[in-house]
Coordinates of C-alpha atoms (C1' of nucleotides) in Angstrom, one line a residue:
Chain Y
X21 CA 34.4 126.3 160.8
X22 CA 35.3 125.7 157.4
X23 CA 38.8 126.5 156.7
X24 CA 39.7 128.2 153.9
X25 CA 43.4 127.1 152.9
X26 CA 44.4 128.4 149.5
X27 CA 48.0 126.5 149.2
X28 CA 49.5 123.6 149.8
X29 CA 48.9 121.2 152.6
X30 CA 46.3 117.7 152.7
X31 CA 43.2 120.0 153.4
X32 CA 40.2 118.2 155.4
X33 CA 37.4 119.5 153.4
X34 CA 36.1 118.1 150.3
X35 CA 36.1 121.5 148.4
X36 CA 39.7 123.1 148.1
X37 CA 39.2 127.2 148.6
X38 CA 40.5 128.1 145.7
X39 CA 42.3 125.4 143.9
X40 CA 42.8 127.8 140.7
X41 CA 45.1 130.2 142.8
X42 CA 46.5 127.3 144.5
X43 CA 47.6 125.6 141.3
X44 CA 49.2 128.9 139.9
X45 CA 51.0 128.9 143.0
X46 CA 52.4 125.8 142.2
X47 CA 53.0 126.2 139.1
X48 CA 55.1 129.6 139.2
X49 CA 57.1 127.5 142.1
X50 CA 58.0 124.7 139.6
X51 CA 58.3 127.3 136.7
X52 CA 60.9 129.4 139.2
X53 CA 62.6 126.3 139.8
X54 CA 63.0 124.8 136.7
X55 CA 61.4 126.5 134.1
X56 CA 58.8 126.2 131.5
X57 CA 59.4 122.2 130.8
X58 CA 59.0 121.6 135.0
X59 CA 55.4 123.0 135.3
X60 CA 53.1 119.9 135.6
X61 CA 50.0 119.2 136.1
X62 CA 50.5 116.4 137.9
X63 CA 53.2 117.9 140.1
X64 CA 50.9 121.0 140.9
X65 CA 47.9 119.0 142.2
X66 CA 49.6 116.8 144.0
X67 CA 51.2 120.4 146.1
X68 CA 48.1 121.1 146.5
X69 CA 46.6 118.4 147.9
X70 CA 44.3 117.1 144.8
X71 CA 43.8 114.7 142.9
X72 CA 45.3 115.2 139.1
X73 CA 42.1 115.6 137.4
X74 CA 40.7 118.0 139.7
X75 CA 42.6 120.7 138.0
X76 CA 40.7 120.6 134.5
X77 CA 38.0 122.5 136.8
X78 CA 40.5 125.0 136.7
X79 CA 41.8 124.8 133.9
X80 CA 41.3 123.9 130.1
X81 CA 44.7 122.2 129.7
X82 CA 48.3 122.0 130.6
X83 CA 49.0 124.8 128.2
X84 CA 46.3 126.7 129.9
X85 CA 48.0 126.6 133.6
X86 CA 51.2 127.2 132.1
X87 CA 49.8 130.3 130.1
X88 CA 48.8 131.8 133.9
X89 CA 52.2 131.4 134.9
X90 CA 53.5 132.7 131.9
X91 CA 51.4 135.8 132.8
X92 CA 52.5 135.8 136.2
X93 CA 56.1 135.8 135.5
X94 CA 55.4 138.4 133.0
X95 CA 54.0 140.7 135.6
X96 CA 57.3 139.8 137.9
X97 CA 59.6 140.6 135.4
X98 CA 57.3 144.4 134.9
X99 CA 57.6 145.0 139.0
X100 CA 60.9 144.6 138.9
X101 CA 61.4 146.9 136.1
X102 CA 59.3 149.3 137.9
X103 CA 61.5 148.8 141.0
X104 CA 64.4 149.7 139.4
X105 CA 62.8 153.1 137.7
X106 CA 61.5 154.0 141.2
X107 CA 65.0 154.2 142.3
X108 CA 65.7 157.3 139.6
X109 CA 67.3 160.4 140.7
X110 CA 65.3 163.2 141.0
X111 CA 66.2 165.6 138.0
X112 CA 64.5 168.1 135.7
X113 CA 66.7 167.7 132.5
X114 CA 64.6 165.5 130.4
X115 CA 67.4 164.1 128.8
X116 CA 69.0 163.1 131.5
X117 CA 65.5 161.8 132.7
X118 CA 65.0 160.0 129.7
X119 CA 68.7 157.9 129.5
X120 CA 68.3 157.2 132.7
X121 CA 64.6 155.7 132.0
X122 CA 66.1 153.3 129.2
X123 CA 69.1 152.4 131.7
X124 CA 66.7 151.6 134.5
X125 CA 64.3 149.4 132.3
X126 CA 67.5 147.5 130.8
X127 CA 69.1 147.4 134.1
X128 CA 65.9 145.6 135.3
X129 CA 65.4 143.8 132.6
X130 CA 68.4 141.9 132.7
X131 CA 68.7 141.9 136.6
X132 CA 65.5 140.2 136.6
X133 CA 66.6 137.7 133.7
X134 CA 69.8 136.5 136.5
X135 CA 67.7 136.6 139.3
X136 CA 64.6 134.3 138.2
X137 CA 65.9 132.7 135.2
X138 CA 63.4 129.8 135.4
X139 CA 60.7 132.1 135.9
X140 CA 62.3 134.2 132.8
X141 CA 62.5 131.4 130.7
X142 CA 58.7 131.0 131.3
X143 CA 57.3 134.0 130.5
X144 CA 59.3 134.2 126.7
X145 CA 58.1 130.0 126.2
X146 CA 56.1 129.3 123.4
X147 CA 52.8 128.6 123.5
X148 CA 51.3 125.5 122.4
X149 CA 49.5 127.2 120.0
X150 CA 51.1 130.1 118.7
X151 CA 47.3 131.7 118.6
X152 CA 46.9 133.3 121.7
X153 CA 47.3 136.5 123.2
X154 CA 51.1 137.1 122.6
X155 CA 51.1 139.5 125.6
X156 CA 49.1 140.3 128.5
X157 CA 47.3 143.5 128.2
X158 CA 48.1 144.4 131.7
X159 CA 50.8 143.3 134.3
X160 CA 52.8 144.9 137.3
X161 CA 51.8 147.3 139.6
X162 CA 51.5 150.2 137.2
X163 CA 49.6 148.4 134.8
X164 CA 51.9 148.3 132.2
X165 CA 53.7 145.4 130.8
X166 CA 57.5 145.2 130.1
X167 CA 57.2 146.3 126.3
X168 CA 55.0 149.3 127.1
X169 CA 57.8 150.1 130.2
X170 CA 60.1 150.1 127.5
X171 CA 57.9 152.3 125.3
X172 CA 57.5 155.2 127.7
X173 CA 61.3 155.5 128.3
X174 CA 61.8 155.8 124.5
X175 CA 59.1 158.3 124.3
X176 CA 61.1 160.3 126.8
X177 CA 64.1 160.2 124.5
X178 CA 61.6 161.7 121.8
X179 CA 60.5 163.8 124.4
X180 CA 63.5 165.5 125.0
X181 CA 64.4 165.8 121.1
X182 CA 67.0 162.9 121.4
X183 CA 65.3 160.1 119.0
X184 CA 63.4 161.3 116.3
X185 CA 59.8 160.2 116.5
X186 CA 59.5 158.2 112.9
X187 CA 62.7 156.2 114.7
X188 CA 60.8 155.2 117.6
X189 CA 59.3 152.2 116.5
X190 CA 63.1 150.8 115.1
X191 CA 64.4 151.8 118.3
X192 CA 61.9 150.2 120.8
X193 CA 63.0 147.3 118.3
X194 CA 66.7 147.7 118.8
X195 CA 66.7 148.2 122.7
X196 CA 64.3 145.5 123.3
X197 CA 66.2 142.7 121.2
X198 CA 69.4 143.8 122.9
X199 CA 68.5 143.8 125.8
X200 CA 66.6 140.7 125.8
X201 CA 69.1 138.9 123.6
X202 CA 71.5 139.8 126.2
X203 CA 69.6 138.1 129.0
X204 CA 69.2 135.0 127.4
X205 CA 73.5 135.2 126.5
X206 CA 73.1 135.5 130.3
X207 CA 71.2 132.8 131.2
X208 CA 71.4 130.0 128.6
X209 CA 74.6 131.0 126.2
X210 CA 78.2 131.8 126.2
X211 CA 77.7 134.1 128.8
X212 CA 76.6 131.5 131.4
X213 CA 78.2 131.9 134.7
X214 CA 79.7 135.7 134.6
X215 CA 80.3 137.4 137.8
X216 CA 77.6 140.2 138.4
X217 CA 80.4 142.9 138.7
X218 CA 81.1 141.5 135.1
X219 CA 77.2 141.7 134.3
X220 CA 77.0 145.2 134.9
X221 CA 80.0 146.3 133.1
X222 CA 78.4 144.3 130.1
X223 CA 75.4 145.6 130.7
X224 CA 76.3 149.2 130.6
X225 CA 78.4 148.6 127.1
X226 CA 75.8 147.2 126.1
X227 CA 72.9 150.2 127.6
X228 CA 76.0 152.9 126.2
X229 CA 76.3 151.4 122.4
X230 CA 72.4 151.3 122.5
X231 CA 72.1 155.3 123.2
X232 CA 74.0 155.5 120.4
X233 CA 72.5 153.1 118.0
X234 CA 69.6 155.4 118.8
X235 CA 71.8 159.1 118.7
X236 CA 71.5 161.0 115.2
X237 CA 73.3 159.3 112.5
X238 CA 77.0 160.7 113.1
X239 CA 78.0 162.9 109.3
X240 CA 80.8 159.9 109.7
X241 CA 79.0 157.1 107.9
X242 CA 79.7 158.1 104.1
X243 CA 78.4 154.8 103.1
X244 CA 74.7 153.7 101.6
X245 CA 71.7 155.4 101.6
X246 CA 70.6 157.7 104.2
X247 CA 69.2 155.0 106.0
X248 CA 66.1 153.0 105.5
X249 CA 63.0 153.7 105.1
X250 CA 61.4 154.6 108.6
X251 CA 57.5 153.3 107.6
X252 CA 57.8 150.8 110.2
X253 CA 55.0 148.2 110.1
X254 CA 53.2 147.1 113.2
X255 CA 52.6 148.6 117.0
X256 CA 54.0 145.7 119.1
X257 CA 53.1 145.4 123.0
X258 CA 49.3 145.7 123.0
X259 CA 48.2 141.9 123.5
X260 CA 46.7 140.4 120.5
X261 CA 43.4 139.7 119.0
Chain M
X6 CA 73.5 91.4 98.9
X7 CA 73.5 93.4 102.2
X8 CA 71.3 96.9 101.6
X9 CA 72.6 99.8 103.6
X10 CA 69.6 102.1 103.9
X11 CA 70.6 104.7 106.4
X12 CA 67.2 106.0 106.7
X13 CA 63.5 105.6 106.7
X14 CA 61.5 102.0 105.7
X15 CA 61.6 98.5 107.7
X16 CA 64.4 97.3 106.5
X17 CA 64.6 93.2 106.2
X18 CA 68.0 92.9 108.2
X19 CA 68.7 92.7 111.6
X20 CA 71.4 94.9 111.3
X21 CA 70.4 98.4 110.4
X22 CA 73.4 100.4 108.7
X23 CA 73.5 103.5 109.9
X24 CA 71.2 103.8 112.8
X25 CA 73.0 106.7 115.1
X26 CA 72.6 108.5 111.4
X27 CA 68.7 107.9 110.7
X28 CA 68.0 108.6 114.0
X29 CA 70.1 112.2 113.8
X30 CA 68.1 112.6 110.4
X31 CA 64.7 112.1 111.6
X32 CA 65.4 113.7 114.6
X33 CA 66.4 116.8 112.1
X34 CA 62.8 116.4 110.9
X35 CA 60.9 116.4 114.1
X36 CA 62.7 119.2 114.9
X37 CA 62.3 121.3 112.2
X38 CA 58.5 120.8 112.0
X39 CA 57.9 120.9 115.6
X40 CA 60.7 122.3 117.8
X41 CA 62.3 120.7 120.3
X42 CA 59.6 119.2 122.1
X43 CA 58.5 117.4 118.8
X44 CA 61.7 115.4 119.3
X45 CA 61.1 112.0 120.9
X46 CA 63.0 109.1 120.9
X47 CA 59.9 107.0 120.1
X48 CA 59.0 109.0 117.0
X49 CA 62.7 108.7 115.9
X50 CA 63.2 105.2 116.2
X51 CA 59.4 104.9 114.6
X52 CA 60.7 106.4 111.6
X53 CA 63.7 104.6 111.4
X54 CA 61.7 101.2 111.5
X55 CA 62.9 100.2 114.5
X56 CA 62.5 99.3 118.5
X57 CA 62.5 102.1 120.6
X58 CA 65.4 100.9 122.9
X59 CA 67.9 100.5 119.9
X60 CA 68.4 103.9 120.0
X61 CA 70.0 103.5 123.2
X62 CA 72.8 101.7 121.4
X63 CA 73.9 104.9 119.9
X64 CA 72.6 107.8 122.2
X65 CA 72.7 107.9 126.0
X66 CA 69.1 109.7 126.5
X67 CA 67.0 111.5 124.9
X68 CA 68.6 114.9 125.4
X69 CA 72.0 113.6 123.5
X70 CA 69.9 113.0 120.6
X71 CA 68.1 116.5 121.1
X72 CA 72.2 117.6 121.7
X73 CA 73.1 116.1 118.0
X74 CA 70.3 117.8 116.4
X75 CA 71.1 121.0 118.3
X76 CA 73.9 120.7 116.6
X77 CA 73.1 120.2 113.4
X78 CA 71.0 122.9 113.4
X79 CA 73.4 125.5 114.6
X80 CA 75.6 123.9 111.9
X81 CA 72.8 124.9 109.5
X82 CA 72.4 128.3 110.6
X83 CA 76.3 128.7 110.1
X84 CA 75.8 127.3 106.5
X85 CA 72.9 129.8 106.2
X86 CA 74.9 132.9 107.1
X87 CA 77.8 131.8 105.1
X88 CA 75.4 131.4 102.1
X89 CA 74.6 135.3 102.4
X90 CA 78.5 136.0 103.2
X91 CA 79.2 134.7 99.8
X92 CA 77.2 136.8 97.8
X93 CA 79.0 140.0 99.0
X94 CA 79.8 142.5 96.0
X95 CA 83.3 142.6 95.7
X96 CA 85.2 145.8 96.5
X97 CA 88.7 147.1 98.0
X98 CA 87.1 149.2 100.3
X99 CA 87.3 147.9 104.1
X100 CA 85.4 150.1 105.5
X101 CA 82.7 148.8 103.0
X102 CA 83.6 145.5 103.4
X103 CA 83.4 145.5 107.1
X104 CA 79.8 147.0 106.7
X105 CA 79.0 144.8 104.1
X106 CA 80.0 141.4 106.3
X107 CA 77.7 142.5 109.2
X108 CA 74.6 143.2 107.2
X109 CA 75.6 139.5 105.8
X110 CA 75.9 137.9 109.2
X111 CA 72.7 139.8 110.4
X112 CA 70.8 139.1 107.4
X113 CA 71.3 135.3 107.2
X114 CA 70.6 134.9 111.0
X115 CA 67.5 136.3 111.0
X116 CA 66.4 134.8 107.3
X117 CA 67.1 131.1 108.9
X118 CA 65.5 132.2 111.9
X119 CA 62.5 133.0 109.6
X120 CA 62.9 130.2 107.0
X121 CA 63.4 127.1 110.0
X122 CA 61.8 128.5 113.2
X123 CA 61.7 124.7 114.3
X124 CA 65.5 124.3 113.8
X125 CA 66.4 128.0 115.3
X126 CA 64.6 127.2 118.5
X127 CA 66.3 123.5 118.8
X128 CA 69.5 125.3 118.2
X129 CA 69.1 127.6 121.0
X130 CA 67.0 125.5 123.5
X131 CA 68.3 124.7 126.8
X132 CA 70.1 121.2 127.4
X133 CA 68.6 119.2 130.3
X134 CA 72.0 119.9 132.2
X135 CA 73.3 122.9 131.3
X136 CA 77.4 121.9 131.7
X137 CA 77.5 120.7 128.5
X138 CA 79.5 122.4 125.6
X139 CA 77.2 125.7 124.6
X140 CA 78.7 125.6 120.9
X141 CA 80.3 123.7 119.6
X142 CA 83.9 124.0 118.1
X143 CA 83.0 123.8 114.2
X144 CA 80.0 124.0 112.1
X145 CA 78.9 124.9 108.8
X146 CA 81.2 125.1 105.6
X147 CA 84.3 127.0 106.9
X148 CA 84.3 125.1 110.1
X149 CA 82.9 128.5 111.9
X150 CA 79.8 128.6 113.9
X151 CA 77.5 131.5 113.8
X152 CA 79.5 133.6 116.8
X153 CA 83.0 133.2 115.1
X154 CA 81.1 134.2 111.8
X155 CA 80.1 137.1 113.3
X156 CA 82.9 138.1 115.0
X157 CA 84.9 137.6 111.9
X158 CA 82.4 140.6 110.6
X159 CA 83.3 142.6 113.6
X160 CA 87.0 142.2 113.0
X161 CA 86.6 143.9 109.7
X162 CA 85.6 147.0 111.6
X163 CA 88.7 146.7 113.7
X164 CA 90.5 146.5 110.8
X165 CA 88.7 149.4 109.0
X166 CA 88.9 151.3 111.9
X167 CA 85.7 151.8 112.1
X168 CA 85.6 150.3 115.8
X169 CA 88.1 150.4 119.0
X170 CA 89.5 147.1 119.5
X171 CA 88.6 147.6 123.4
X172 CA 85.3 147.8 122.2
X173 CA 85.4 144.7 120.1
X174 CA 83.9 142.4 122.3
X175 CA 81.5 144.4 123.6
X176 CA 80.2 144.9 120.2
X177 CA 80.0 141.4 119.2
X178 CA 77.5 141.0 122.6
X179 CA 75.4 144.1 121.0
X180 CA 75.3 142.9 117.7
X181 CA 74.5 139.3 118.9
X182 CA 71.9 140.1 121.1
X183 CA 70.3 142.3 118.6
X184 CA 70.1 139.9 116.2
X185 CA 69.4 137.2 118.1
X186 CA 66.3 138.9 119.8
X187 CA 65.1 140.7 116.7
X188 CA 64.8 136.8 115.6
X189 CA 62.9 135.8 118.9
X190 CA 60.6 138.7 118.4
X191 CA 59.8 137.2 114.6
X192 CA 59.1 134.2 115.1
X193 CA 57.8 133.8 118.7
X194 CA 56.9 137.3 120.0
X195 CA 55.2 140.4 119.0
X196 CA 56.4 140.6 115.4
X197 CA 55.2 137.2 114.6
X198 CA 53.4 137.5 111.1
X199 CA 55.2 140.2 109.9
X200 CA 55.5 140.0 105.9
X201 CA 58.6 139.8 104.3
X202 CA 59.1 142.8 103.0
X203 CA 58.4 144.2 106.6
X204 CA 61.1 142.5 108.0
X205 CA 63.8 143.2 105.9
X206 CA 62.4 146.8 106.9
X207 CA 62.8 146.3 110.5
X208 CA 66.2 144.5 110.3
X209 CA 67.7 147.3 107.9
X210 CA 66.5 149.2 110.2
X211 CA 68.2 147.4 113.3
X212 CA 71.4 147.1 111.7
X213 CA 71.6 150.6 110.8
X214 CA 71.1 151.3 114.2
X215 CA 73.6 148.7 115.7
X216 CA 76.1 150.1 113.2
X217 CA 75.6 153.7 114.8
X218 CA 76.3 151.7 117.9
X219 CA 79.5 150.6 117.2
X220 CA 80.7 153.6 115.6
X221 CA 82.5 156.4 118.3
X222 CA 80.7 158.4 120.2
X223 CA 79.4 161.6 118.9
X224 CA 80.3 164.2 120.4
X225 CA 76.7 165.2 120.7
X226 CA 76.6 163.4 124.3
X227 CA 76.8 165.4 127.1
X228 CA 76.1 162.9 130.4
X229 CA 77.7 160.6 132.0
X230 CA 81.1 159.8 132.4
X231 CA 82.9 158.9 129.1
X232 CA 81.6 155.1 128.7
X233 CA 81.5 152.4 131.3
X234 CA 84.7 150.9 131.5
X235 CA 86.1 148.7 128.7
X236 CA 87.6 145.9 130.2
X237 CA 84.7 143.0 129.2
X238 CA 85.2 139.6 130.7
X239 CA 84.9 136.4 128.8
X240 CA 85.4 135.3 125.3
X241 CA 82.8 133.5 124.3
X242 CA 81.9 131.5 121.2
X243 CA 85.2 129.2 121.6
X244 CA 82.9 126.4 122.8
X245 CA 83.6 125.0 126.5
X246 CA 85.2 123.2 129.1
Chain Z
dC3 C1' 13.8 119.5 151.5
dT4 C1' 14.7 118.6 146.9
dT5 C1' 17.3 119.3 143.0
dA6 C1' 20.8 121.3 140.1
dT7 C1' 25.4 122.8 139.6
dA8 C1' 30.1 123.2 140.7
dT9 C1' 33.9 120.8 142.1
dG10 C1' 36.8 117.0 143.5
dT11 C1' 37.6 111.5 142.8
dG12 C1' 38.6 107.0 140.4
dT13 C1' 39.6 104.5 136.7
dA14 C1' 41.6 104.1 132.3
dC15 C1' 44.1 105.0 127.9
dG16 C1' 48.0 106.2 125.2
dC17 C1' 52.3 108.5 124.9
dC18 C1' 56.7 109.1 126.7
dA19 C1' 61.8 107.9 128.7
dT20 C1' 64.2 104.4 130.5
dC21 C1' 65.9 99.8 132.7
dC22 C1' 66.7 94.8 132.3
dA23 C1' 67.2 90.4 130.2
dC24 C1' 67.6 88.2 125.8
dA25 C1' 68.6 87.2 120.8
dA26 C1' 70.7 87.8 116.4
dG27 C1' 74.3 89.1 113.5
dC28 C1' 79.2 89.9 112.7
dA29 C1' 84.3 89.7 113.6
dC30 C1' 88.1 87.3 114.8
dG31 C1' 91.0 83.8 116.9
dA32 C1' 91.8 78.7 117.6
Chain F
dT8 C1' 86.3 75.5 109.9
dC9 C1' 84.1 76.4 114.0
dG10 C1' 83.2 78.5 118.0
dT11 C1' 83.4 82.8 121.2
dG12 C1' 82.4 87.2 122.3
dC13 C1' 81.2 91.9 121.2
dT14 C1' 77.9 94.9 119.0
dT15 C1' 73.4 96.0 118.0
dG16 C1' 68.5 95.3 117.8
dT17 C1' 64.2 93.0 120.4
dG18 C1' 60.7 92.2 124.1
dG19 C1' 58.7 93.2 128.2
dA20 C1' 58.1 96.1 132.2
dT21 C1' 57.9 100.3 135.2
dG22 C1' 56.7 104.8 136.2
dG23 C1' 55.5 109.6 134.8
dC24 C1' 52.9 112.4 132.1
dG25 C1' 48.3 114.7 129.8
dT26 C1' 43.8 113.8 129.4
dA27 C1' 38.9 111.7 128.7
dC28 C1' 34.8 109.6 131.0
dA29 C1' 31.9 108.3 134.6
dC30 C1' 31.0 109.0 139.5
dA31 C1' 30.6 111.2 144.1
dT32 C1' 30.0 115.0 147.1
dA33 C1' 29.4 119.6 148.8
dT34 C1' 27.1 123.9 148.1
dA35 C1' 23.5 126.8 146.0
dA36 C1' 18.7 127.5 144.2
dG37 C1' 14.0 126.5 144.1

DNA sequence: CTTATATGTGTACGCCATCCACAAGCACGA
DNA sequence: TCGTGCTTGTGGATGGCGTACACATATAAG
């Protein structure tokens, strides 16, 4: 009757289970509660009933444990997106569809960003080496990581004739930055410690002056060139190597 | 004949001169070649020819050092954006002017954020209790830090009339945030390695958009009810406690 | 049943932050 | 002038961390 405890807890038996799911356990527990700098090794075996150097079984490095949670907390941060576009009205108008796709995925965004901020924190930490995979090529329940999330409800806006497509790219730019510089305003800067009722109305500013940023250049702006050039390099969001 | 070298070399006195400074400077170092993880009291001290504990004559832990260089950093980043503020073309139009000032502030951020990734992501990493002051009261040249230099910019555009004071605050938040996370995405995420002709692409490009963000509302929007209400909480950027 | 392989253990090293007691320089009053 | 005492640097120690190496044990393969 060999038991087969994944987590936690002084097992009786030599071999573990499965010491490499029990130690990413761990590890998103430490990352939720204090981010990035709290996910040990030593700290994770010792939750799981092991001795230290058991992990390197598991796995290469301290980086390398820490890169699974990273994953993991990327995945959390896509479900909860999803959660929040599941919630979307029911509508035909595919402009209406498609605002309310970019509101949902910045609403989630940043909702998730309060929420877990440890776990947040984690999944943007830098790598020890800077090499690897820059994002996971899939993650929550859909498949689809947060950037590609983000992606779709911009291609709905080109969809319904509301971005132009050579804009896309500097928009998925745009929306992601703001809404991602906006959660860590949240979490770490001068916007530590606002009320939620306060979030939101930040949040939508911030959601409304992004619909603009990405509406048709008003006839108001006499100034400069007719914008930029629109060759926009690289397709971000598809992992690395 | 009592030499005063501040920094660097075993010196031949007891006394050192300047110790709080060399450590600041070589913590400076460490942190612009490695981040904030590549600053340790050890290495400091190391480089300042001296005993590890002496640096606990002059900073509490670890962290305050880390705090000092945070500092400086942000400090440099203000001196950065000032340096691009400076070259503005001169002209009596405000409306230019205002324009002008936030492609300035944009542009520097994001050129330090390029040109020191070390020292960006010391300036914005997260103290080991996060009370402490979030930005400090003066930096750089004109005794602004980076928010106040940027709100300065988005004051122009009040003045212009190019943007509803209600709306001021909110976008300062946009405009940070965008800038802030275009510079994350650079130099951590998925636009790492971008040349530098691509990113002044992609940031023209963001800052034509934020600009469309701030400007009113075209008409050209049909849905929703006529902007999320205006009253936005805090002011941040004034330091605190 | 033997043997190989996978997985957990023990011991050890070096780096780190930090605490305590001590010593050396300097500053200032008797 | 000579202490006396404060400031600042030293020495030694503790405990936590990542990690490397040799070893033990449980399971799988023959």
């Amino acid at each position: 009757m060999s038991q087969k405890k994944a987590t936690t807890a002084k097992r009786s038996t030599y071999r573990h289970g499965d010491l490499a799911r029990a130690l990413l356990d761990a590890g998103i527990d430490l990352a939720r509660a204090g981010g990035p700098q709290a996910v040990t090794l030593r700290e994770a075996t010792r939750r799981a009933g092991v001795v230290p150097n058991a992990a390197y079984r598991h796995y290469a490095s301290r980086d390398a444990l820490l890169q699974a949670v990273r994953s993991a907390a990327l995945a959390a941060l896509a479900v909860a997106i999803e959660g929040q576009l599941a919630r979307l009205p029911a509508t035909d108008d595919p402009a209406v569809l498609a605002r309310a796709s970019l509101r949902a995925v910045g609403t989630g965004y940043v909702k998730f960003a309060c929420a877990e901020p440890g776990l947040f924190r984690t999944a943007f930490s830098v790598p020890d080496q800077l090499q690897g995979a820059a994002v996971p090529e899939k993650a929550g329940n859909t498949g689809l990581n947060p950037f590609q999330l983000l992606g779709a409800a911009l291609d709905r806006f080109v969809d319904a004739g509301l971005l132009p497509r050579q804009r896309r790219l500097g928009a998925e730019y745009l929306a992601w930055s703001a809404v991602h510089g906006l959660s860590m305003l949240i979490i770490d800067g001068p916007l530590r410690g606002l009320g939620s009722n306060q979030r939101k109305l930040v949040l939508q500013n911030l959601l409304d002056m992004v619909e603009r940023g990405l509406s048709e250049p008003a006839r108001s702006l006499p100034n400069q060139a007719p914008a930029s050039a629109e060759n926009l390099p690289p397709d971000p969001g598809r992992g690395t190597v």
